[in-house]
Tab-separated table of C-alpha atoms and ligand atoms in Angstrom:
chain	number	residue	atom	x	y	z
A	103	MET	CA	-13.902	-20.085	-1.098
A	104	TYR	CA	-16.039	-18.045	-3.324
A	105	LYS	CA	-16.481	-17.677	-7.147
A	106	ALA	CA	-15.278	-14.724	-9.178
A	107	LYS	CA	-15.643	-13.994	-12.858
A	108	ALA	CA	-12.399	-13.852	-14.733
A	109	TYR	CA	-10.848	-14.108	-18.248
A	110	SER	CA	-8.520	-16.925	-18.864
A	111	ALA	CA	-6.519	-18.746	-21.522
A	112	ALA	CA	-6.426	-22.601	-21.805
A	113	SER	CA	-3.294	-22.970	-23.693
A	114	ALA	CA	-0.444	-21.044	-25.339
A	115	THR	CA	-2.590	-20.771	-28.822
A	116	SER	CA	-6.027	-20.139	-27.102
A	117	PRO	CA	-7.599	-16.819	-27.002
A	118	LEU	CA	-8.713	-15.500	-23.426
A	119	THR	CA	-12.162	-16.274	-22.871
A	120	ALA	CA	-14.743	-15.744	-19.926
A	121	ASP	CA	-14.256	-18.158	-17.017
A	122	THR	CA	-15.230	-18.501	-13.400
A	123	ILE	CA	-12.491	-18.967	-10.814
A	124	GLU	CA	-12.326	-19.715	-7.073
A	125	ARG	CA	-10.686	-17.090	-4.629
A	126	ARG	CA	-9.770	-17.894	-1.041
A	127	ASP	CA	-11.950	-16.760	1.802
A	128	LEU	CA	-10.170	-14.111	3.691
A	129	THR	CA	-7.485	-15.246	6.226
A	130	GLU	CA	-6.859	-12.588	9.004
A	131	ASN	CA	-4.414	-10.596	7.073
A	132	ASP	CA	-6.174	-10.539	3.922
A	133	VAL	CA	-7.776	-7.620	2.008
A	134	GLN	CA	-10.552	-8.561	-0.678
A	135	ILE	CA	-10.620	-6.057	-3.533
A	136	GLU	CA	-13.241	-5.448	-6.151
A	137	ILE	CA	-11.267	-4.751	-9.104
A	138	LEU	CA	-11.799	-1.502	-11.039
A	139	PHE	CA	-9.068	-1.313	-13.749
A	140	CYS	CA	-6.327	-3.738	-14.653
A	141	GLY	CA	-3.487	-2.653	-17.030
A	142	ILE	CA	-2.285	-5.067	-19.875
A	143	CYS	CA	1.457	-5.640	-19.535
A	144	HIS	CA	3.509	-7.050	-22.253
A	145	SER	CA	4.521	-9.766	-19.597
A	146	ASP	CA	0.960	-10.844	-19.720
A	147	LEU	CA	1.221	-11.574	-23.497
A	148	HIS	CA	4.612	-13.355	-23.001
A	149	THR	CA	3.050	-15.551	-20.273
A	150	VAL	CA	-0.202	-16.386	-22.072
A	151	ARG	CA	1.702	-17.410	-25.180
A	152	ASP	CA	4.413	-19.513	-22.872
A	153	GLU	CA	7.279	-17.282	-24.668
A	154	TRP	CA	9.184	-17.377	-21.382
A	155	SER	CA	9.167	-21.251	-20.907
A	156	SER	CA	13.007	-21.501	-20.675
A	157	PHE	CA	12.799	-19.435	-17.552
A	158	MET	CA	9.366	-19.977	-16.175
A	159	SER	CA	6.620	-22.265	-17.838
A	160	THR	CA	3.127	-21.200	-17.972
A	161	VAL	CA	0.745	-23.395	-16.215
A	162	TYR	CA	-2.827	-23.383	-17.771
A	163	PRO	CA	-5.447	-22.110	-17.534
A	164	VAL	CA	-3.862	-18.912	-16.755
A	165	VAL	CA	-5.477	-15.586	-15.502
A	166	PRO	CA	-3.114	-12.695	-16.275
A	167	GLY	CA	-3.126	-9.341	-15.029
A	168	HIS	CA	-0.711	-7.541	-12.393
A	169	GLU	CA	-1.417	-3.886	-12.641
A	170	ILE	CA	-4.672	-3.805	-10.433
A	171	VAL	CA	-6.444	-1.039	-9.063
A	172	GLY	CA	-9.637	-1.516	-7.017
A	173	ARG	CA	-11.813	-0.666	-4.047
A	174	VAL	CA	-11.614	-2.751	-0.717
A	175	THR	CA	-14.826	-4.804	0.082
A	176	GLU	CA	-13.689	-6.467	3.128
A	177	VAL	CA	-10.660	-7.065	5.331
A	178	GLY	CA	-9.603	-9.712	7.807
A	179	SER	CA	-9.730	-9.471	11.546
A	180	ALA	CA	-6.031	-8.355	11.793
A	181	VAL	CA	-5.695	-6.107	9.084
A	182	THR	CA	-4.831	-2.533	10.226
A	183	LYS	CA	-3.663	-0.762	6.937
A	184	PHE	CA	-6.749	-0.916	5.086
A	185	LYS	CA	-10.582	-0.596	5.576
A	186	PRO	CA	-13.681	-1.080	3.356
A	187	ASP	CA	-13.947	1.341	0.506
A	188	ASP	CA	-10.457	2.245	0.521
A	189	ILE	CA	-8.925	2.595	-3.051
A	190	VAL	CA	-5.758	0.220	-3.415
A	191	GLY	CA	-3.401	-1.208	-5.932
A	192	VAL	CA	-1.557	-4.597	-6.205
A	193	GLY	CA	1.295	-5.202	-8.663
A	194	CYS	CA	3.153	-8.148	-9.644
A	195	MET	CA	3.718	-9.846	-6.193
A	196	VAL	CA	1.161	-11.089	-3.652
A	197	ASP	CA	3.601	-12.636	-1.109
A	198	SER	CA	7.094	-13.522	-0.299
A	199	ASP	CA	8.610	-15.370	2.829
A	200	GLY	CA	9.214	-12.033	4.623
A	201	THR	CA	12.325	-13.418	6.397
A	202	CYS	CA	15.028	-13.884	3.702
A	203	PRO	CA	17.637	-11.196	3.369
A	204	GLN	CA	16.096	-9.805	0.230
A	205	CYS	CA	12.780	-9.243	1.786
A	206	LYS	CA	14.540	-7.912	4.875
A	207	ALA	CA	16.426	-5.433	2.524
A	208	GLY	CA	13.057	-4.158	0.939
A	209	PHE	CA	13.806	-6.437	-2.346
A	210	GLU	CA	10.596	-8.763	-2.106
A	211	GLN	CA	10.954	-9.090	-5.832
A	212	PHE	CA	14.051	-11.044	-5.344
A	213	CYS	CA	12.918	-13.105	-2.535
A	214	PRO	CA	13.556	-16.873	-3.400
A	215	ASN	CA	9.914	-17.676	-2.310
A	216	VAL	CA	8.157	-14.722	-3.938
A	217	THR	CA	4.546	-15.366	-4.985
A	218	LEU	CA	3.721	-13.577	-8.298
A	219	THR	CA	0.183	-12.237	-8.773
A	220	TYR	CA	-0.343	-14.995	-11.422
A	221	ASN	CA	1.240	-18.367	-12.562
A	222	SER	CA	3.096	-18.718	-9.385
A	223	PRO	CA	2.438	-21.621	-6.890
A	224	ASP	CA	-0.519	-20.648	-4.465
A	225	LYS	CA	0.065	-21.707	-0.983
A	226	HIS	CA	-3.644	-21.330	-0.127
A	227	LEU	CA	-5.298	-22.799	-2.954
A	228	GLY	CA	-2.704	-25.410	-4.077
A	229	ARG	CA	-2.895	-24.424	-7.550
A	230	VAL	CA	-0.918	-21.404	-9.484
A	231	THR	CA	-2.156	-17.903	-8.612
A	232	TYR	CA	-4.707	-16.042	-10.754
A	233	GLY	CA	-4.198	-12.394	-11.662
A	234	GLY	CA	-6.105	-9.296	-12.205
A	235	TYR	CA	-8.142	-10.023	-15.356
A	236	SER	CA	-11.189	-10.778	-12.850
A	237	GLU	CA	-13.520	-8.863	-10.794
A	238	SER	CA	-12.132	-9.808	-7.492
A	239	VAL	CA	-9.022	-10.727	-5.684
A	240	VAL	CA	-7.987	-11.538	-2.177
A	241	VAL	CA	-4.251	-10.208	-1.148
A	242	ASP	CA	-2.251	-10.190	1.861
A	243	GLN	CA	-2.211	-6.603	3.292
A	244	ARG	CA	1.765	-6.421	2.963
A	245	PHE	CA	1.426	-6.431	-0.715
A	246	VAL	CA	-1.510	-3.943	-1.025
A	247	LEU	CA	-0.615	-0.358	-1.803
A	248	ARG	CA	-2.224	3.071	-1.082
A	249	VAL	CA	-3.420	4.886	-4.054
A	250	PRO	CA	-3.047	8.729	-3.801
A	251	PRO	CA	-6.789	10.295	-3.995
A	252	ASN	CA	-5.842	12.935	-6.869
A	253	LEU	CA	-5.081	10.394	-9.630
A	254	ASP	CA	-7.207	8.951	-12.326
A	255	LEU	CA	-7.787	5.264	-11.550
A	256	ALA	CA	-7.733	4.019	-15.146
A	257	GLY	CA	-4.230	5.510	-15.356
A	258	VAL	CA	-3.092	4.444	-12.120
A	259	ALA	CA	-3.466	0.781	-12.795
A	260	PRO	CA	-0.241	0.671	-14.954
A	261	LEU	CA	1.893	2.228	-12.360
A	262	LEU	CA	1.721	-0.944	-10.442
A	263	CYS	CA	3.938	-2.542	-12.947
A	264	ALA	CA	5.172	-0.455	-15.750
A	265	GLY	CA	5.604	2.517	-13.231
A	266	ILE	CA	7.556	0.798	-10.690
A	267	THR	CA	9.756	-1.032	-13.224
A	268	THR	CA	10.930	2.171	-14.700
A	269	TYR	CA	10.816	4.312	-11.542
A	270	SER	CA	13.209	1.964	-9.701
A	271	PRO	CA	16.193	1.636	-12.022
A	272	LEU	CA	16.122	5.396	-12.894
A	273	ARG	CA	16.196	6.138	-9.118
A	274	TYR	CA	19.021	3.593	-8.316
A	275	HIS	CA	21.104	4.905	-11.236
A	276	GLY	CA	20.911	8.472	-9.967
A	277	VAL	CA	18.971	9.913	-12.777
A	278	THR	CA	18.673	13.705	-12.190
A	279	LYS	CA	19.069	17.208	-13.436
A	280	GLY	CA	22.223	17.342	-15.730
A	281	LYS	CA	22.146	13.730	-16.853
A	282	LYS	CA	21.462	12.525	-20.388
A	283	VAL	CA	18.980	9.679	-20.217
A	284	GLY	CA	17.599	7.516	-23.174
A	285	VAL	CA	14.598	5.367	-23.019
A	286	VAL	CA	14.405	2.711	-25.817
A	287	GLY	CA	10.787	1.776	-26.986
A	288	LEU	CA	7.843	4.153	-26.577
A	289	GLY	CA	5.395	1.332	-25.178
A	290	GLY	CA	3.802	1.019	-21.818
A	291	LEU	CA	7.069	0.704	-19.722
A	292	GLY	CA	8.761	3.273	-22.148
A	293	HIS	CA	6.417	5.921	-21.788
A	294	MET	CA	6.347	5.886	-17.879
A	295	GLY	CA	10.109	5.978	-18.294
A	296	VAL	CA	10.039	9.259	-20.371
A	297	LYS	CA	7.490	10.618	-17.580
A	298	PHE	CA	9.669	9.749	-14.736
A	299	ALA	CA	13.067	10.997	-16.197
A	300	HIS	CA	11.600	14.148	-17.121
A	301	ALA	CA	10.119	14.755	-13.666
A	302	LEU	CA	13.482	13.862	-12.338
A	303	GLY	CA	15.008	16.747	-14.494
A	304	ALA	CA	17.024	14.652	-16.759
A	305	HIS	CA	17.667	15.389	-20.507
A	306	VAL	CA	15.453	12.576	-22.224
A	307	VAL	CA	15.934	11.130	-25.542
A	308	VAL	CA	13.438	8.680	-26.746
A	309	PHE	CA	14.609	5.793	-29.373
A	310	THR	CA	11.555	4.594	-31.286
A	311	THR	CA	11.215	2.326	-34.258
A	312	SER	CA	7.735	4.086	-34.867
A	313	PRO	CA	8.269	7.664	-36.626
A	314	ASP	CA	4.587	8.534	-35.787
A	315	LYS	CA	5.183	8.474	-32.043
A	316	LYS	CA	7.628	11.410	-32.371
A	317	GLU	CA	5.113	14.218	-31.175
A	318	ASP	CA	3.861	12.171	-28.516
A	319	ALA	CA	7.315	11.447	-27.270
A	320	LEU	CA	7.955	15.237	-27.054
A	321	ARG	CA	4.384	15.812	-25.195
A	322	LEU	CA	5.302	13.007	-22.743
A	323	GLY	CA	8.515	14.798	-21.603
A	324	ALA	CA	11.128	13.935	-24.255
A	325	ASP	CA	13.740	16.548	-25.129
A	326	GLU	CA	14.623	14.731	-28.271
A	327	VAL	CA	13.497	12.020	-30.466
A	328	VAL	CA	15.500	9.455	-32.568
A	329	VAL	CA	14.150	7.024	-35.099
A	330	SER	CA	16.420	4.133	-34.148
A	331	ARG	CA	16.277	2.475	-37.460
A	332	ASN	CA	17.964	5.918	-39.093
A	333	ALA	CA	21.778	5.001	-38.574
A	334	ASP	CA	22.712	8.932	-39.167
A	335	GLU	CA	20.447	9.908	-36.261
A	336	MET	CA	21.872	7.341	-33.988
A	337	GLN	CA	25.419	8.173	-34.796
A	338	LYS	CA	24.880	11.848	-33.647
A	339	HIS	CA	24.514	10.623	-30.143
A	340	ALA	CA	27.538	8.239	-29.949
A	341	GLY	CA	29.216	8.178	-26.739
A	342	SER	CA	26.985	10.678	-24.975
A	343	PHE	CA	24.508	8.936	-22.658
A	344	ASP	CA	24.822	8.622	-18.904
A	345	PHE	CA	22.151	6.134	-18.801
A	346	ILE	CA	19.845	4.138	-21.015
A	347	LEU	CA	16.698	2.278	-20.053
A	348	ASP	CA	15.806	-0.461	-22.618
A	349	THR	CA	12.062	-1.530	-22.609
A	350	VAL	CA	12.119	-3.423	-25.929
A	351	ALA	CA	9.878	-6.563	-25.813
A	352	ALA	CA	11.466	-8.173	-28.717
A	353	VAL	CA	14.846	-9.178	-29.746
A	354	HIS	CA	16.923	-6.280	-31.090
A	355	ASP	CA	20.398	-4.956	-31.589
A	356	ILE	CA	21.720	-3.981	-27.871
A	357	ASN	CA	25.081	-2.881	-29.240
A	358	ALA	CA	23.831	0.043	-31.358
A	359	TYR	CA	22.863	1.560	-27.694
A	360	LEU	CA	25.852	0.413	-25.723
A	361	ASN	CA	27.783	2.366	-28.423
A	362	LEU	CA	25.841	5.465	-27.463
A	363	LEU	CA	26.959	5.378	-23.739
A	364	SER	CA	29.749	7.701	-22.340
A	365	ARG	CA	32.543	6.216	-20.279
A	366	ASP	CA	31.319	4.248	-17.442
A	367	GLY	CA	27.538	4.805	-18.876
A	368	ASN	CA	25.151	2.205	-17.885
A	369	ILE	CA	22.247	0.617	-19.863
A	370	THR	CA	19.666	-1.296	-17.874
A	371	LEU	CA	17.265	-3.926	-19.508
A	372	VAL	CA	13.833	-3.928	-18.251
A	373	GLY	CA	12.447	-5.415	-21.323
A	374	ALA	CA	12.452	-9.304	-21.379
A	375	PRO	CA	12.785	-10.582	-24.966
A	376	PRO	CA	12.027	-14.261	-25.242
A	377	LYS	CA	15.279	-15.132	-26.838
A	378	PRO	CA	18.867	-13.950	-25.831
A	379	LEU	CA	20.404	-10.828	-27.008
A	380	GLU	CA	23.875	-10.743	-28.583
A	381	VAL	CA	26.559	-8.635	-26.899
A	382	ALA	CA	29.677	-7.743	-28.780
A	383	ALA	CA	32.590	-7.474	-26.163
A	384	PHE	CA	33.820	-4.313	-27.856
A	385	SER	CA	30.626	-2.470	-27.240
A	386	LEU	CA	31.389	-2.956	-23.457
A	387	ILE	CA	35.197	-2.838	-23.161
A	388	MET	CA	35.374	0.302	-24.909
A	389	GLY	CA	34.374	3.053	-22.362
A	390	ARG	CA	34.275	0.595	-19.439
A	391	ARG	CA	30.407	0.390	-20.165
A	392	ASN	CA	27.941	-1.382	-18.025
A	393	LEU	CA	25.182	-3.447	-18.994
A	394	SER	CA	22.622	-4.483	-16.150
A	395	GLY	CA	19.014	-5.322	-15.613
A	396	SER	CA	16.293	-4.777	-13.092
A	397	ASN	CA	12.975	-6.260	-12.095
A	398	ILE	CA	9.821	-4.259	-10.837
A	399	GLY	CA	10.685	-2.951	-7.417
A	400	GLY	CA	10.142	-3.690	-3.719
A	401	ILE	CA	6.777	-2.807	-1.852
A	402	ALA	CA	8.263	0.130	-0.161
A	403	GLU	CA	9.672	1.676	-3.324
A	404	THR	CA	6.349	0.714	-5.058
A	405	GLN	CA	4.505	3.027	-2.500
A	406	GLU	CA	7.262	5.737	-2.740
A	407	MET	CA	6.691	5.658	-6.558
A	408	LEU	CA	2.984	5.922	-6.158
A	409	ASP	CA	3.257	8.897	-3.812
A	410	PHE	CA	5.826	10.501	-6.174
A	411	CYS	CA	2.992	10.078	-8.905
A	412	GLY	CA	0.494	11.810	-6.513
A	413	GLU	CA	2.871	14.698	-5.853
A	414	HIS	CA	3.635	15.092	-9.686
A	415	ASN	CA	0.178	14.174	-11.026
A	416	ILE	CA	1.674	11.339	-13.149
A	417	THR	CA	-0.389	8.578	-14.505
A	418	ALA	CA	-0.182	6.260	-17.561
A	419	ASP	CA	-1.749	7.566	-20.871
A	420	VAL	CA	-4.212	4.610	-21.245
A	421	GLU	CA	-6.668	3.601	-23.851
A	422	VAL	CA	-9.554	2.159	-21.805
A	423	ILE	CA	-11.043	-0.987	-23.167
A	424	PRO	CA	-13.608	-3.531	-22.299
A	425	ILE	CA	-12.429	-6.994	-21.331
A	426	GLN	CA	-14.199	-8.323	-24.297
A	427	LYS	CA	-11.477	-6.502	-26.437
A	428	VAL	CA	-8.449	-8.010	-24.495
A	429	ASN	CA	-7.462	-10.564	-27.664
A	430	GLU	CA	-7.626	-7.451	-30.162
A	431	ALA	CA	-5.449	-5.619	-27.548
A	432	TYR	CA	-2.830	-8.310	-27.531
A	433	ASP	CA	-2.660	-8.233	-31.359
A	434	ARG	CA	-2.057	-4.469	-31.325
A	435	LEU	CA	0.618	-4.715	-28.631
A	436	LEU	CA	2.564	-7.008	-30.844
A	437	LYS	CA	2.369	-4.289	-33.543
A	438	SER	CA	3.499	-1.715	-31.149
A	439	ASP	CA	0.082	-0.023	-31.650
A	440	VAL	CA	-0.923	1.239	-28.173
A	441	LYS	CA	-1.004	4.556	-26.758
A	442	TYR	CA	0.301	3.831	-24.401
A	443	ARG	CA	-1.200	1.316	-22.213
A	444	PHE	CA	-4.309	-0.639	-22.272
A	445	SER	CA	-6.335	-0.318	-19.209
A	446	ILE	CA	-9.272	-2.844	-18.778
A	447	ASP	CA	-12.453	-1.320	-17.327
A	448	MET	CA	-13.550	-4.212	-15.131
A	449	SER	CA	-17.154	-3.270	-14.806
A	450	SER	CA	-17.323	-4.787	-18.527
A	451	MET	CA	-16.985	-8.121	-16.680
A	452	LYS	CA	-20.456	-7.740	-15.224
A	453	SER	CA	-22.141	-8.661	-18.646
A	454	GLU	CA	-20.375	-12.019	-18.817
A	455	SER	CA	-22.086	-15.248	-18.046
A	456	PRO	CA	-18.981	-17.521	-17.959
A	457	ARG	CA	-19.195	-21.245	-18.701
B	1474	LIG	P1	4.938	-2.690	-24.960
B	1474	LIG	O1	3.834	-1.749	-24.586
B	1474	LIG	O2	4.562	-3.835	-26.187
B	1474	LIG	O3	6.168	-1.741	-25.564
B	1474	LIG	C1	7.437	-2.393	-26.047
B	1474	LIG	C2	7.915	-1.224	-27.093
B	1474	LIG	O4	9.014	-1.741	-27.767
B	1474	LIG	C3	6.895	-1.037	-27.993
B	1474	LIG	O5	5.858	-0.202	-28.114
B	1474	LIG	C4	7.948	-0.602	-29.319
B	1474	LIG	O6	8.259	0.790	-29.107
B	1474	LIG	C5	9.287	-1.289	-29.036
B	1474	LIG	N1	9.404	-2.517	-29.871
B	1474	LIG	C6	8.724	-3.574	-30.143
B	1474	LIG	N2	9.295	-4.558	-30.952
B	1474	LIG	C7	10.316	-3.867	-31.184
B	1474	LIG	C8	11.518	-4.485	-32.101
B	1474	LIG	N3	11.333	-5.411	-32.806
B	1474	LIG	N4	12.687	-3.702	-32.139
B	1474	LIG	C9	12.648	-2.500	-31.606
B	1474	LIG	N5	11.591	-2.050	-30.545
B	1474	LIG	C10	10.474	-2.808	-30.496
B	1474	LIG	O7	5.615	-3.445	-23.786
B	1474	LIG	P2	5.769	-3.255	-22.265
B	1474	LIG	O8	4.551	-3.754	-21.526
B	1474	LIG	O9	6.330	-1.841	-22.211
B	1474	LIG	O10	6.727	-4.255	-21.913
B	1474	LIG	C11	8.308	-4.249	-22.486
B	1474	LIG	C12	9.097	-5.461	-22.035
B	1474	LIG	O11	9.276	-5.210	-20.478
B	1474	LIG	C13	8.296	-6.821	-22.190
B	1474	LIG	O12	9.281	-7.699	-22.587
B	1474	LIG	C14	7.885	-7.120	-20.684
B	1474	LIG	O13	7.612	-8.310	-20.406
B	1474	LIG	C15	8.970	-6.535	-19.999
B	1474	LIG	N6	8.745	-6.153	-18.622
B	1474	LIG	C16	9.600	-6.419	-17.701
B	1474	LIG	C17	9.526	-5.934	-16.294
B	1474	LIG	C18	10.506	-5.993	-15.404
B	1474	LIG	O14	10.467	-6.019	-14.060
B	1474	LIG	N7	11.864	-6.132	-15.957
B	1474	LIG	C19	8.114	-5.462	-16.042
B	1474	LIG	C20	7.232	-5.378	-17.094
B	1474	LIG	C21	7.603	-5.665	-18.317
B	1474	LIG	P3	8.556	1.797	-30.383
B	1474	LIG	O15	7.354	1.755	-31.200
B	1474	LIG	O16	8.680	3.208	-29.826
B	1474	LIG	O17	9.741	1.227	-30.922
B	1475	LIG	ZN1	4.179	-6.061	-16.030
């Protein structure tokens, strides 16, 4: 084992502070990565504050971070896919059983034995896994992704979660030219959803609670912007959408969006509010509408998404921060005050002398 600097939270009410953690020595299939940037996902905040305890409790201390970009420093003896100095990414998963029907079909994210990047049982060290708010990480090569050489790395980090989480359902639901697509919430996930839906050729409408994000939404690729608190503006789009991607992190009225779907239209939840949403039966039965969900994407699809970003020059719009500003960033995330993803410059970890 070796020691690495990290930021951890000691409880649901503690701030993140400098810490020292242990990482495993490389096994033959492992890749050791010096972390350059790590995005801040709203899931990090939900987990640190134990907001998802009804589904998955947080084990403390927690080291969040699953939007990792870094440089390979060392590889195990059986590693064939990577070599030192390669620029690579790691997303929300670091292991799965590889043998179940889900894994065999390329859906590692639905494997009953998936190991998430943080807060998941760690078969190597016997504690829970620790994520990317750290200077270094060791990951099995099967869960390490190639990063296209032409992209800005601070903006690549968020692709590893926000990118794949929006790309996957847009592809699965056949978003393409001629389709009318809504994106609800212009945060980290939402702004990637807009970029992808636009790149796929759809007519994109953004729903936001923040009127000041209107111009940005158009610049990011939206064709129209609706301030969702304005009932008249909402009504104009009633019954007209083929597909809506809902990225909202808080409890909200999903019926208002179900009513905007056309016959057989689909709304997919990727946002994961801590409390259940109320669904009115009539919102679904009128128009035979569909409500579904989606969770990140498999490893092969994540690589496909990164390659798509390389071809189309797509990265996240980021505000780069030092790790010392992470608690302030969490407070701003709760106020929907991020344009549009925080990306932590991990070189800032060097000045820390952890307890
Ligand atoms: P984020 O950056 O905070 O964006 C969420 C956006 O939702 C905000 O920017 C805001 O957009 C809107 N919003 C916030 N509160 C609202 C409210 N009360 N009513 C209506 N709209 C509101 O968060 P994120 O990182 O994109 O994550 C979004 C959600 O997806 C989180 O719950 C996260 O845990 C989840 N997630 C799921 C997956 C998955 O695989 N399914 C993966 C990653 C994240 P406006 O200002 O435009 O209204
Ligand atoms: Zn995430």
